[in-house]
PDB file of N, CA and C in Angstrom:
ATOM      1  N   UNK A   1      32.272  34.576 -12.102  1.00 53.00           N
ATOM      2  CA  UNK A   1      32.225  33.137 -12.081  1.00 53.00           C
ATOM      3  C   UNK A   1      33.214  32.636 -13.124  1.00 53.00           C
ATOM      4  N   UNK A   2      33.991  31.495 -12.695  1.00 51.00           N
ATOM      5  CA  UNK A   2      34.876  31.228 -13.540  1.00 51.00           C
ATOM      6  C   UNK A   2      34.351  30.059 -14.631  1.00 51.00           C
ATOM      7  N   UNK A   3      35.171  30.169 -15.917  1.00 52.00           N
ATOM      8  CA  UNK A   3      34.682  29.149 -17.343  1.00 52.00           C
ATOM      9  C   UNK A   3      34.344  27.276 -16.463  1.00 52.00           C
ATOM     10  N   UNK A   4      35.056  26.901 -15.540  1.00 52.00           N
ATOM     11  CA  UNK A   4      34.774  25.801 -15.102  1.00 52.00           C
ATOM     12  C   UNK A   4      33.907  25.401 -14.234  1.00 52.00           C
ATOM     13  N   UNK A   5      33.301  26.251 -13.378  1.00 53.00           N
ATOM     14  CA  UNK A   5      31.834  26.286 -12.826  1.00 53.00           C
ATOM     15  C   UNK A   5      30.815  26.328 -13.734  1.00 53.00           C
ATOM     16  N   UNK A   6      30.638  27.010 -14.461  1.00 51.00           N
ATOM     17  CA  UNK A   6      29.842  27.205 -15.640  1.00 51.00           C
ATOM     18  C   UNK A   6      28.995  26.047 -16.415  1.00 51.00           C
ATOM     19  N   UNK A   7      30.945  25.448 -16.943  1.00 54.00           N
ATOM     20  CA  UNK A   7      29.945  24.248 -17.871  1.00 54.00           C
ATOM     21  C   UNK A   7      30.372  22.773 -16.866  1.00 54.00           C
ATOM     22  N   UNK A   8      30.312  22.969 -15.612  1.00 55.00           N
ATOM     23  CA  UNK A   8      30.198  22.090 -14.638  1.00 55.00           C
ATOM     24  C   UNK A   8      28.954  22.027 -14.067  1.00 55.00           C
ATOM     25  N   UNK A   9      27.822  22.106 -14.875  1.00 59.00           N
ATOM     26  CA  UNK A   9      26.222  22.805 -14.089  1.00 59.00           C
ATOM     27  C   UNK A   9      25.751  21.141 -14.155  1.00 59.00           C
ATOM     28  N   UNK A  10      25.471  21.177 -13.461  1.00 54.00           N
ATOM     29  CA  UNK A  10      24.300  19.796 -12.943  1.00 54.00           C
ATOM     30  C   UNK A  10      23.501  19.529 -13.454  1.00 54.00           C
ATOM     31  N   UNK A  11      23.126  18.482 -14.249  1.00 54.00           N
ATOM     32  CA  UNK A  11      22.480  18.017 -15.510  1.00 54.00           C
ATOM     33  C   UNK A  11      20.527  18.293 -14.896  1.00 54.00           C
ATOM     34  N   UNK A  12      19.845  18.628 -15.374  1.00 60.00           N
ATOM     35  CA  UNK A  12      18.288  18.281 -14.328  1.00 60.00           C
ATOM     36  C   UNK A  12      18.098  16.637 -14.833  1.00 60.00           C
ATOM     37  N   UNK A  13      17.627  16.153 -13.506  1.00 55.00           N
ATOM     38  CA  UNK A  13      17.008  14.633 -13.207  1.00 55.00           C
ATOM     39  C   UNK A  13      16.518  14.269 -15.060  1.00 55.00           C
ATOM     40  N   UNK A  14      16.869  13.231 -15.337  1.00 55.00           N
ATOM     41  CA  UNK A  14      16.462  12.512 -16.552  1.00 55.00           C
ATOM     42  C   UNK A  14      16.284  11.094 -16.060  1.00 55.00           C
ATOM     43  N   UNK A  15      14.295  10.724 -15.501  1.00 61.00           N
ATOM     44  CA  UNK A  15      14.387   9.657 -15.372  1.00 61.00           C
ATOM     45  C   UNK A  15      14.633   8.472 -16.327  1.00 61.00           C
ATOM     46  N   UNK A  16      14.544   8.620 -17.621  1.00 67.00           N
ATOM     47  CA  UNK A  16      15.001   7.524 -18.681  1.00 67.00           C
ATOM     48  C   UNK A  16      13.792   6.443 -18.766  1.00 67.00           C
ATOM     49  N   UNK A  17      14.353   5.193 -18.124  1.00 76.00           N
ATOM     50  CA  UNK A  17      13.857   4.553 -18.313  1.00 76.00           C
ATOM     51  C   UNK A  17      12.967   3.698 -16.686  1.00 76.00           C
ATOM     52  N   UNK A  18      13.551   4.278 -16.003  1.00 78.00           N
ATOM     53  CA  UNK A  18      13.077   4.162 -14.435  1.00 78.00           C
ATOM     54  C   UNK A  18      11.300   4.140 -14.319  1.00 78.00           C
ATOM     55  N   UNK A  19      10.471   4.810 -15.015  1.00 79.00           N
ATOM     56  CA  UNK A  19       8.846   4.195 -14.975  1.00 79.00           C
ATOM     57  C   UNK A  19       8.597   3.167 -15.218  1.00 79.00           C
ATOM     58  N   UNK A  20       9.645   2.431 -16.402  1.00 82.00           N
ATOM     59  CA  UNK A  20       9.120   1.277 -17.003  1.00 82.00           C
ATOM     60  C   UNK A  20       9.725   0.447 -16.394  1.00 82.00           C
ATOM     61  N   UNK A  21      10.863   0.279 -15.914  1.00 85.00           N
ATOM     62  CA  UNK A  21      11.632  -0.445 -15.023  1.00 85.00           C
ATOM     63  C   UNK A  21      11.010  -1.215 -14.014  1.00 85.00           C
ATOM     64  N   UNK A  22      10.048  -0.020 -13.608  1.00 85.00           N
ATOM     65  CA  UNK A  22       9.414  -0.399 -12.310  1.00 85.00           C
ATOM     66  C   UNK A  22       8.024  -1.065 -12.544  1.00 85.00           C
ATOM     67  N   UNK A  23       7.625  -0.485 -13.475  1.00 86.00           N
ATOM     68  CA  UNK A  23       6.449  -1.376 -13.624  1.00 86.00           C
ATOM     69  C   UNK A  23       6.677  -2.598 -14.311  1.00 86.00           C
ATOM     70  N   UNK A  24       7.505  -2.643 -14.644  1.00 89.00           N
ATOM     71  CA  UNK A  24       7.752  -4.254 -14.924  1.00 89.00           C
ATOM     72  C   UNK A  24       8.482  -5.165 -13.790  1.00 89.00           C
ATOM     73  N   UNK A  25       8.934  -3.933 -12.818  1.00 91.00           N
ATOM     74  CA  UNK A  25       9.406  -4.988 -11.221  1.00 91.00           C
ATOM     75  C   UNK A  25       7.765  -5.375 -10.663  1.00 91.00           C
ATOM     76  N   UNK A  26       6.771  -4.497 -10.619  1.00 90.00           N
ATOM     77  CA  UNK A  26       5.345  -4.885 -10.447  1.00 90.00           C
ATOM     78  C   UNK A  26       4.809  -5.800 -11.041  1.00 90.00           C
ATOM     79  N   UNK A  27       4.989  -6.068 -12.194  1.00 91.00           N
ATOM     80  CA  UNK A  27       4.666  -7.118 -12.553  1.00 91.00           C
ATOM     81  C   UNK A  27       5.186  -8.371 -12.396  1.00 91.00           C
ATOM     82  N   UNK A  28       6.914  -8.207 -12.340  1.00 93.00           N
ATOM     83  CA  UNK A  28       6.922  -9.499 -11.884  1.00 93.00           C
ATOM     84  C   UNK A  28       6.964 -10.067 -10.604  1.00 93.00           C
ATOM     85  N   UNK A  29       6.681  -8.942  -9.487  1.00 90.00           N
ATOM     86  CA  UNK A  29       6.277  -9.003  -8.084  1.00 90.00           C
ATOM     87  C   UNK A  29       5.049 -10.107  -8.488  1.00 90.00           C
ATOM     88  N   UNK A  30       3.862  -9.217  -8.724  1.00 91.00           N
ATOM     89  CA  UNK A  30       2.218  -9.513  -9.106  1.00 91.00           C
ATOM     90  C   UNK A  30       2.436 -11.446  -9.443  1.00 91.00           C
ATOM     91  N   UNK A  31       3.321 -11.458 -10.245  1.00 92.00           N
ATOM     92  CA  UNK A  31       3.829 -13.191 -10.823  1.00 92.00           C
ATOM     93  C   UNK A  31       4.336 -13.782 -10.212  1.00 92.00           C
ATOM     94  N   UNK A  32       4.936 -13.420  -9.301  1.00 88.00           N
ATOM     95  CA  UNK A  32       5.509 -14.062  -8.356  1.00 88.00           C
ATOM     96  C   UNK A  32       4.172 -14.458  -7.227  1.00 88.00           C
ATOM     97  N   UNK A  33       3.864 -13.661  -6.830  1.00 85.00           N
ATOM     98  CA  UNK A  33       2.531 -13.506  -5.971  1.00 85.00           C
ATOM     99  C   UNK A  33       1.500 -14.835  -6.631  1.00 85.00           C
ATOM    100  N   UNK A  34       1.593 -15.193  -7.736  1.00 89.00           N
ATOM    101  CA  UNK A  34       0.184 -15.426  -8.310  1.00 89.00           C
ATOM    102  C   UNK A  34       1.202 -16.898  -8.501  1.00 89.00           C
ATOM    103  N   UNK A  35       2.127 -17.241  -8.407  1.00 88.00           N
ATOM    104  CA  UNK A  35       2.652 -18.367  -8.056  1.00 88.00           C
ATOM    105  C   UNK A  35       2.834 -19.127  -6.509  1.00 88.00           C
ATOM    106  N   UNK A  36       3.261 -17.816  -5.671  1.00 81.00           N
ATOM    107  CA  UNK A  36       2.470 -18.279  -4.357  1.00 81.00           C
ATOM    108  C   UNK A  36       1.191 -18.687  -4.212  1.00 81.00           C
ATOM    109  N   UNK A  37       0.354 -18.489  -4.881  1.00 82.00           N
ATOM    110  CA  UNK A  37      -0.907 -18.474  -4.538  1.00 82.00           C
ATOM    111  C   UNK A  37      -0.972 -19.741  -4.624  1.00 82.00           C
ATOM    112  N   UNK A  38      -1.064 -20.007  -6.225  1.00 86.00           N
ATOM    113  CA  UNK A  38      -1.451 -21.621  -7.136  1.00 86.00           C
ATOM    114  C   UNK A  38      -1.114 -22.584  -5.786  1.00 86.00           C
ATOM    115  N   UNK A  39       0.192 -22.572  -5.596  1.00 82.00           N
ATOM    116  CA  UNK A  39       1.112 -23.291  -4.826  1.00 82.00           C
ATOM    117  C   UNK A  39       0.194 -23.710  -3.296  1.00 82.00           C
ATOM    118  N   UNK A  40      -0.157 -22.654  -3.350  1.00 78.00           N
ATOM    119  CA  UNK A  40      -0.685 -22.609  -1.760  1.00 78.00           C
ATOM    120  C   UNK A  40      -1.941 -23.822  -1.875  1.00 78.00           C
ATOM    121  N   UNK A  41      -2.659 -23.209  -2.804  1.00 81.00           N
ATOM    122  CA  UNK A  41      -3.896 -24.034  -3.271  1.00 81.00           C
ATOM    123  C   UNK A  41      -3.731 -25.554  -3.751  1.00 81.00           C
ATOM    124  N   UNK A  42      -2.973 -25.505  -4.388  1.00 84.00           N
ATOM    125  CA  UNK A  42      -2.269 -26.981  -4.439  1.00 84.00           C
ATOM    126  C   UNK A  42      -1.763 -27.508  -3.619  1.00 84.00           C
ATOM    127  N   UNK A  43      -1.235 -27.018  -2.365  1.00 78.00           N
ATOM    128  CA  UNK A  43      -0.550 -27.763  -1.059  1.00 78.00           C
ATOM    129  C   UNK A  43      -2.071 -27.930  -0.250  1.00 78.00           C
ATOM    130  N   UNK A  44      -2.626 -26.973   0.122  1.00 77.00           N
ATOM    131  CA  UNK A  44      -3.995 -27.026   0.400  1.00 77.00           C
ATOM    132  C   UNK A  44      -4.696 -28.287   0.075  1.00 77.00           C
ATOM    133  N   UNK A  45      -4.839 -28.903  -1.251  1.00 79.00           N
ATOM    134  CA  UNK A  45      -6.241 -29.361  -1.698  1.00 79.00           C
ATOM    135  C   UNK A  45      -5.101 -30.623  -2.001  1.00 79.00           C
ATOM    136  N   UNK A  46      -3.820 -30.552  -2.070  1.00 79.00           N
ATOM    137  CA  UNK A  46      -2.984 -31.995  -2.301  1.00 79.00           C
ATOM    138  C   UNK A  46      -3.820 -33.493  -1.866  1.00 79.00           C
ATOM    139  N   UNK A  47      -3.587 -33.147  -0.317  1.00 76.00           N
ATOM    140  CA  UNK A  47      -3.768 -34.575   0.499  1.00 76.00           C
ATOM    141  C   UNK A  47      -5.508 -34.713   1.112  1.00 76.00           C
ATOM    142  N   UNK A  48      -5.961 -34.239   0.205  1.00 78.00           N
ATOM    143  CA  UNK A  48      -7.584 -34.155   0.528  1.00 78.00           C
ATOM    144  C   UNK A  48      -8.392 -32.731   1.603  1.00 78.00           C
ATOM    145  N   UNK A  49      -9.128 -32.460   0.421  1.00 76.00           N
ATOM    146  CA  UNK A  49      -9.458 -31.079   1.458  1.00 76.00           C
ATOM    147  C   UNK A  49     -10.061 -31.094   2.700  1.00 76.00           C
ATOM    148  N   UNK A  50      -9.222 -30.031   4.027  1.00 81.00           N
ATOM    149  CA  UNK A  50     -10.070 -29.891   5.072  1.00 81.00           C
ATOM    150  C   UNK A  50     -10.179 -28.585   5.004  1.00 81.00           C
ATOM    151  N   UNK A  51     -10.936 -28.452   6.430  1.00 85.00           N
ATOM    152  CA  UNK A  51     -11.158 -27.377   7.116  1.00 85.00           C
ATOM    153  C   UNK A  51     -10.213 -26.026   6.692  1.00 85.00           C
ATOM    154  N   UNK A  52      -9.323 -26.498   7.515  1.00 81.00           N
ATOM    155  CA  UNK A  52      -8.273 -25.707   8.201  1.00 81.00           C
ATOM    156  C   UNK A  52      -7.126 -25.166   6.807  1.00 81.00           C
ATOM    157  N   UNK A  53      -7.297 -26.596   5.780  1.00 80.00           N
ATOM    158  CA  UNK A  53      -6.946 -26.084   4.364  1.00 80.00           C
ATOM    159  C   UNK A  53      -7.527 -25.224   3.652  1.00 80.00           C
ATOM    160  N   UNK A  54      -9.086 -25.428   3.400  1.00 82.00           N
ATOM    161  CA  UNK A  54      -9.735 -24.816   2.425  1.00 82.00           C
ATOM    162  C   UNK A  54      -9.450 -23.207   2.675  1.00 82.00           C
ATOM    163  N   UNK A  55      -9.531 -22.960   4.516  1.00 85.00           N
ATOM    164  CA  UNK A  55      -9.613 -21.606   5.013  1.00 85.00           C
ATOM    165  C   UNK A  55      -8.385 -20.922   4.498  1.00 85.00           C
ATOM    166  N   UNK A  56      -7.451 -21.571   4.855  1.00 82.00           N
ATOM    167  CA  UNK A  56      -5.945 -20.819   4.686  1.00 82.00           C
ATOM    168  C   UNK A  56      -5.423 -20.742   2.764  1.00 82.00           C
ATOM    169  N   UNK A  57      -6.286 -21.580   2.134  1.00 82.00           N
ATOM    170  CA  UNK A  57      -6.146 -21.409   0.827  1.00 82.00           C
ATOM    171  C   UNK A  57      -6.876 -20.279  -0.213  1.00 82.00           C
ATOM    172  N   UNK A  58      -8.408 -19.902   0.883  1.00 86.00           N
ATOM    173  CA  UNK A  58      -9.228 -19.221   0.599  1.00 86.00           C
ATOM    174  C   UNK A  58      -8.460 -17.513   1.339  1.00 86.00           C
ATOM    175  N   UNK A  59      -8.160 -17.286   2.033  1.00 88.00           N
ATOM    176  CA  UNK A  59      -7.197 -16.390   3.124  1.00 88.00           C
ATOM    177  C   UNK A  59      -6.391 -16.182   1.946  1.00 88.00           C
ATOM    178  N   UNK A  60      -5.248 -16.632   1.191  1.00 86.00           N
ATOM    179  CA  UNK A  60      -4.645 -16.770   0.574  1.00 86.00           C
ATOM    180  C   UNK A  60      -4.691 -16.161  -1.045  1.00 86.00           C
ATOM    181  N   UNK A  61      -6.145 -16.610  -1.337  1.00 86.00           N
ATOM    182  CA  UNK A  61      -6.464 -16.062  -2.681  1.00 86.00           C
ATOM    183  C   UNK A  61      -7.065 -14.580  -2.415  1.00 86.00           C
ATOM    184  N   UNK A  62      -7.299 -14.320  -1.325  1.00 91.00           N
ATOM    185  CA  UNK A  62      -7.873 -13.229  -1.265  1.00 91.00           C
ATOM    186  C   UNK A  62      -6.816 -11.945  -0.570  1.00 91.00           C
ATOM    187  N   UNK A  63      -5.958 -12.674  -0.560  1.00 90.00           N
ATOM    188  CA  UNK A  63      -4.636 -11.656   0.096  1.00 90.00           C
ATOM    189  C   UNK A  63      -4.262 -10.999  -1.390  1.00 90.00           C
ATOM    190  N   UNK A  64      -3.870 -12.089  -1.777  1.00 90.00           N
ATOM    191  CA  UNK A  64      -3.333 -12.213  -3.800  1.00 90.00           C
ATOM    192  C   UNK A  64      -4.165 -11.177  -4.336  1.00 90.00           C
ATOM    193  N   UNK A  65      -5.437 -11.305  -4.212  1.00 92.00           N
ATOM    194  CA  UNK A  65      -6.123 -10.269  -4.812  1.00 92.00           C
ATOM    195  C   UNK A  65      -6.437  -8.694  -4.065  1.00 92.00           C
ATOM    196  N   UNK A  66      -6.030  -8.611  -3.127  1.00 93.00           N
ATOM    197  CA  UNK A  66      -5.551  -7.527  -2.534  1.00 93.00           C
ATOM    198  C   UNK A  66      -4.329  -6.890  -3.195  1.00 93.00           C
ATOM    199  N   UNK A  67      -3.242  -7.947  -3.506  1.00 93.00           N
ATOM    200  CA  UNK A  67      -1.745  -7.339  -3.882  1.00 93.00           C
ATOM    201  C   UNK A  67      -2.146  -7.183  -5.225  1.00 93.00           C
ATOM    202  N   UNK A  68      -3.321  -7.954  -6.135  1.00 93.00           N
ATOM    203  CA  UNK A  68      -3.055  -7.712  -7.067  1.00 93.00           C
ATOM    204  C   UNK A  68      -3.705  -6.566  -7.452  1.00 93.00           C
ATOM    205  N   UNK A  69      -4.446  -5.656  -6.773  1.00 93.00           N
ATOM    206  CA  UNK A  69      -5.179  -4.637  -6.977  1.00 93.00           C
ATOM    207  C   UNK A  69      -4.220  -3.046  -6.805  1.00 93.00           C
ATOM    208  N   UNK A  70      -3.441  -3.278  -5.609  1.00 93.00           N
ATOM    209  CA  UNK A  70      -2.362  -2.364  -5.648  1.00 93.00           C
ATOM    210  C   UNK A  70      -1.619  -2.344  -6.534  1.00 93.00           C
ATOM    211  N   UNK A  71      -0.948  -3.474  -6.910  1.00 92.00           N
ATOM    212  CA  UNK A  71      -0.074  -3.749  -7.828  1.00 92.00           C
ATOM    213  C   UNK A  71      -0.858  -2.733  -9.539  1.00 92.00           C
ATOM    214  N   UNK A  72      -1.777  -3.216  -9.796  1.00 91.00           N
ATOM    215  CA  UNK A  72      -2.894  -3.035 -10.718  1.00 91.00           C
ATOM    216  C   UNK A  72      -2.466  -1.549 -10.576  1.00 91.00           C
ATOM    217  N   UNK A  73      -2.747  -0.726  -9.539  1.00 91.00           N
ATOM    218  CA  UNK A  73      -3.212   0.829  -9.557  1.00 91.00           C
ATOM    219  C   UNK A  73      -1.501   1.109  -9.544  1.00 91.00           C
ATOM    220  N   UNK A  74      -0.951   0.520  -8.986  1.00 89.00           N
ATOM    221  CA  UNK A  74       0.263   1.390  -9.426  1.00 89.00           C
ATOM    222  C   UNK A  74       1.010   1.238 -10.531  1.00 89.00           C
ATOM    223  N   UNK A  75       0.705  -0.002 -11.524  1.00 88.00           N
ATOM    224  CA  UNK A  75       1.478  -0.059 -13.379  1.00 88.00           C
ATOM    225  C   UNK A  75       0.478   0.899 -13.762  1.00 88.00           C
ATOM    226  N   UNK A  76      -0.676   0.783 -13.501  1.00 88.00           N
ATOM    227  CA  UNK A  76      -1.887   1.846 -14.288  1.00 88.00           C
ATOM    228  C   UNK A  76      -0.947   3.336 -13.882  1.00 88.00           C
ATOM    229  N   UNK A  77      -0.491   3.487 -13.057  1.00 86.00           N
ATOM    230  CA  UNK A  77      -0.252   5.239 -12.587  1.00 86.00           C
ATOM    231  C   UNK A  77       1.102   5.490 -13.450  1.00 86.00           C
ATOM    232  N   UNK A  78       2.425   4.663 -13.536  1.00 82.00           N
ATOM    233  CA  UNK A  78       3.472   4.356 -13.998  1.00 82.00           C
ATOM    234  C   UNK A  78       3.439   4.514 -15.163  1.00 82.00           C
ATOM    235  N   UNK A  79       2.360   4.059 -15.703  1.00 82.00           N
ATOM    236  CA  UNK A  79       1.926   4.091 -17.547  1.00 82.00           C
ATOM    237  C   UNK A  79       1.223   5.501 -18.044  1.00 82.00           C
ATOM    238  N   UNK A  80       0.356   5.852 -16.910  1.00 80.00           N
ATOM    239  CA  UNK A  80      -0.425   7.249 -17.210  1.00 80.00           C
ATOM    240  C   UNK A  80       0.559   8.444 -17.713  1.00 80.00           C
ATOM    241  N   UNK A  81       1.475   8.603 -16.662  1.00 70.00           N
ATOM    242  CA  UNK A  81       2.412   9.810 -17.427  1.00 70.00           C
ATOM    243  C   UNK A  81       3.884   9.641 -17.115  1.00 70.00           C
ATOM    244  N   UNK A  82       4.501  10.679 -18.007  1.00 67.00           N
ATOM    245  CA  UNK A  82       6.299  10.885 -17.577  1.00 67.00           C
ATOM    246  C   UNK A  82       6.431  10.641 -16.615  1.00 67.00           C
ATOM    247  N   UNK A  83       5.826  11.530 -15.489  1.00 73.00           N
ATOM    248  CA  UNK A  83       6.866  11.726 -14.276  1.00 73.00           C
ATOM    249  C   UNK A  83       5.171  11.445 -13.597  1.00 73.00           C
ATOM    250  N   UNK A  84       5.522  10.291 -12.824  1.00 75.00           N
ATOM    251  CA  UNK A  84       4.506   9.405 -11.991  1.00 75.00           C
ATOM    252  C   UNK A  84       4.007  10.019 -10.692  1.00 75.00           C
ATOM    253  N   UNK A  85       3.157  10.153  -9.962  1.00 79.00           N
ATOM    254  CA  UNK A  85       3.339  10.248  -8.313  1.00 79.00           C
ATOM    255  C   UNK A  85       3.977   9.041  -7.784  1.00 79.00           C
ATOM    256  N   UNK A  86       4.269   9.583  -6.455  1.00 83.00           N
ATOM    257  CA  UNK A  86       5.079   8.901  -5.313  1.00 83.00           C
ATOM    258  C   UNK A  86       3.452   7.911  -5.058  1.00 83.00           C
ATOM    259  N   UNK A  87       4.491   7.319  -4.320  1.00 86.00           N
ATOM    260  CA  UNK A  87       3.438   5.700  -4.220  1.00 86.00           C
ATOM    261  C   UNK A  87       2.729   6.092  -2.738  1.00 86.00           C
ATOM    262  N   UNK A  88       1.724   6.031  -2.645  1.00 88.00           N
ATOM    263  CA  UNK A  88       1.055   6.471  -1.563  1.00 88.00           C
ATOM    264  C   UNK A  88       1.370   5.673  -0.068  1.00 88.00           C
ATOM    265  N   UNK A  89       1.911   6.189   1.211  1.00 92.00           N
ATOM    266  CA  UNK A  89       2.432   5.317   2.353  1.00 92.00           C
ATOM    267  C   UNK A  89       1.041   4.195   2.208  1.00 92.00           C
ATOM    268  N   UNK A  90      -0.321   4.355   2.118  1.00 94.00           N
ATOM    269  CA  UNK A  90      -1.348   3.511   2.396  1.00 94.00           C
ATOM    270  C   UNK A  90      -1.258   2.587   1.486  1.00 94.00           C
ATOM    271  N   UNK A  91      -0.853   2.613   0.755  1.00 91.00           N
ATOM    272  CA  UNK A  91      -0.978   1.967  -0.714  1.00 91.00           C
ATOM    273  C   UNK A  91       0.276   0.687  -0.397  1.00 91.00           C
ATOM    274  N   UNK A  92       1.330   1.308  -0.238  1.00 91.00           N
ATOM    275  CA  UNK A  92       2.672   0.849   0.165  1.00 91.00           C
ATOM    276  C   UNK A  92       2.749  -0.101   1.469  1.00 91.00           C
ATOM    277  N   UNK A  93       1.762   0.467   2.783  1.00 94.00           N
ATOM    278  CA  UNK A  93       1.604  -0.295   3.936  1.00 94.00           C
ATOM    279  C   UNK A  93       0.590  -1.506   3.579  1.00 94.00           C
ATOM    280  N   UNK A  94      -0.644  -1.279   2.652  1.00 93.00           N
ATOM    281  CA  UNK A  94      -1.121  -2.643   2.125  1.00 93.00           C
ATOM    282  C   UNK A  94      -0.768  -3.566   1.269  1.00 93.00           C
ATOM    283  N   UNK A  95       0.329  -3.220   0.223  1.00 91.00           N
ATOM    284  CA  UNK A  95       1.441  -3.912  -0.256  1.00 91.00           C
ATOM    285  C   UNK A  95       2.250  -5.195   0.446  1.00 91.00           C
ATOM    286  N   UNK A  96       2.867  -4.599   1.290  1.00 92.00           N
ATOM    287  CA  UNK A  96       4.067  -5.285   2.245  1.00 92.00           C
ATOM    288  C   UNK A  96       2.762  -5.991   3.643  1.00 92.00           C
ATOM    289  N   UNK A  97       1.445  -5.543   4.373  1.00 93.00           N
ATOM    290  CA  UNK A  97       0.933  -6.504   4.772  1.00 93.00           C
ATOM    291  C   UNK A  97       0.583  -7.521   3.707  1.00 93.00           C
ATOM    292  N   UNK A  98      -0.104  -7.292   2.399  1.00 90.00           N
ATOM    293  CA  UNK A  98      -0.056  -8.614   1.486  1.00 90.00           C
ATOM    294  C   UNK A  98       0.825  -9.903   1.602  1.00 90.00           C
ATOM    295  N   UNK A  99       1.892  -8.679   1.375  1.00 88.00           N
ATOM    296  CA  UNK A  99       2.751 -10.006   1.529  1.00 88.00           C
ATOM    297  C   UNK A  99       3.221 -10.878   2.753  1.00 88.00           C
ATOM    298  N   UNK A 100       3.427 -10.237   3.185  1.00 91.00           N
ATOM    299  CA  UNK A 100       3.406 -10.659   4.435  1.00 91.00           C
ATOM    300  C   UNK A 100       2.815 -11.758   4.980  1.00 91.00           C
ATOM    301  N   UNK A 101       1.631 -11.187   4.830  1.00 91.00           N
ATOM    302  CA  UNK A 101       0.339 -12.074   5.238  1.00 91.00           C
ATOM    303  C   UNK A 101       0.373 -13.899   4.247  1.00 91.00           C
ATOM    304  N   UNK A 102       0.382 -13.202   2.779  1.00 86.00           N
ATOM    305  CA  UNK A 102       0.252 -14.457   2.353  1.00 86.00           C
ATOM    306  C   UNK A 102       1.935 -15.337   2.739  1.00 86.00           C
ATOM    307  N   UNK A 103       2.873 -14.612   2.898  1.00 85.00           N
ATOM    308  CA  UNK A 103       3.844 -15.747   3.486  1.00 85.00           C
ATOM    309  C   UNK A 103       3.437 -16.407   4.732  1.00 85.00           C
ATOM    310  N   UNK A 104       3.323 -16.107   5.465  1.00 88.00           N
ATOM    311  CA  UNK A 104       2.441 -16.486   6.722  1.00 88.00           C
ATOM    312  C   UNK A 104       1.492 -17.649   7.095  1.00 88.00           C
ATOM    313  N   UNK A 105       0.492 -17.007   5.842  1.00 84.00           N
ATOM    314  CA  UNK A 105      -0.408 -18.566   5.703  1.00 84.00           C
ATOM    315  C   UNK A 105      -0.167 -19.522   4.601  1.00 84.00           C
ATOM    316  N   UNK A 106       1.034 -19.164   3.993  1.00 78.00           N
ATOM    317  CA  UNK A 106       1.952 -20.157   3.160  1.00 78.00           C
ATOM    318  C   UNK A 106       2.439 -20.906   3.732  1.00 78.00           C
ATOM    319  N   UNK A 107       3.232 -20.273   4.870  1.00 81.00           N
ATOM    320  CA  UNK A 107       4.285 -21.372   5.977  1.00 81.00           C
ATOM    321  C   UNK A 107       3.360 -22.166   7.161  1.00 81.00           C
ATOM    322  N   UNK A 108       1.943 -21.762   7.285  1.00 81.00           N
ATOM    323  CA  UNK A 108       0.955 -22.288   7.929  1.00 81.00           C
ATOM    324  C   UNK A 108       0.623 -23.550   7.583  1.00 81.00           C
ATOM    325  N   UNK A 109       0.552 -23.737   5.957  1.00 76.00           N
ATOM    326  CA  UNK A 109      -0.508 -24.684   4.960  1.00 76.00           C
ATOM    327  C   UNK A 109       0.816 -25.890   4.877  1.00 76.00           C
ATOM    328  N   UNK A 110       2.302 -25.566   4.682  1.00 75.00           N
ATOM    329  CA  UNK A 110       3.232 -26.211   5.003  1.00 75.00           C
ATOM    330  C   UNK A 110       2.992 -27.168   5.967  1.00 75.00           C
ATOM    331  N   UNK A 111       3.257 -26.228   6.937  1.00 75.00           N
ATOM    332  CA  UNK A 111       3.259 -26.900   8.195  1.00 75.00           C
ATOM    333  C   UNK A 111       2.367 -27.750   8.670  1.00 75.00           C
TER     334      UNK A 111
END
C-alpha cells in the first residue's frame, strides 16, 4: 500500500453538534405549533363562539398536544445520549399527520 492511501483514511462519523441542532429544530417546530394553536383559538372564539368553532378549536388543541408529546419524546431521546436512535417511522408518521391535520382545521376556522 502506498504512503498516500494510508494517511488518506476516512475520518469515522463525528456527529459534533447535530443532537443538539436538532433538538432545538424540535423545539422550535413544538413553538411554532403552539402558535398555530393560540391563533386558531383566537380566530375561533374572535367573532363570538359557535358550534362549528369551539369544535375545530378544541380538534386543534388536541392535535398540538399530540405533536407536542412526540416532539417531547424525541428532545427527551436527543438529550439521553451521544449517539441517539433513529426516530421511529410511527413516531415520524404521527408527527407529519399532526401537522397536517392541525393545518387543515386552521384553513377550516379561516374559512
Amino acid at each position: 500500500m502506498s504512503a498516500a492511501h494510508s494517511t488518506s483514511r476516512t475520518p469515522d462519523r463525528d456527529p459534533g453538534l447535530q443532537p443538539e441542532r436538532t433538538r432545538l429544530a424540535w423545539r422550535r417546530t413544538t413553538l411554532s405549533g403552539t402558535v398555530a394553536a393560540v391563533l386558531a383559538v383566537k380566530t375561533a372564539l374572535h367573532g363570538g363562539a359557535s358550534v362549528a368553532g369551539v369544535v375545530g378549536c378544541a380538534l386543534c388543541c388536541v392535535l398540538w398536544l399530540g405533536f407536542l408529546g412526540v416532539a417531547h419524546r424525541r428532545i427527551r431521546t436527543l438529550s439521553a445520549s451521544g449517539s441517539p436512535a433513529a426516530f421511529a417511522p410511527r413516531h415520524a408518521t404521527a408527527a407529519v399527520l399532526c401537522t397536517v391535520a392541525m393545518a387543515v382545521c386552521g384553513a377550516a376556522l379561516v374559512l
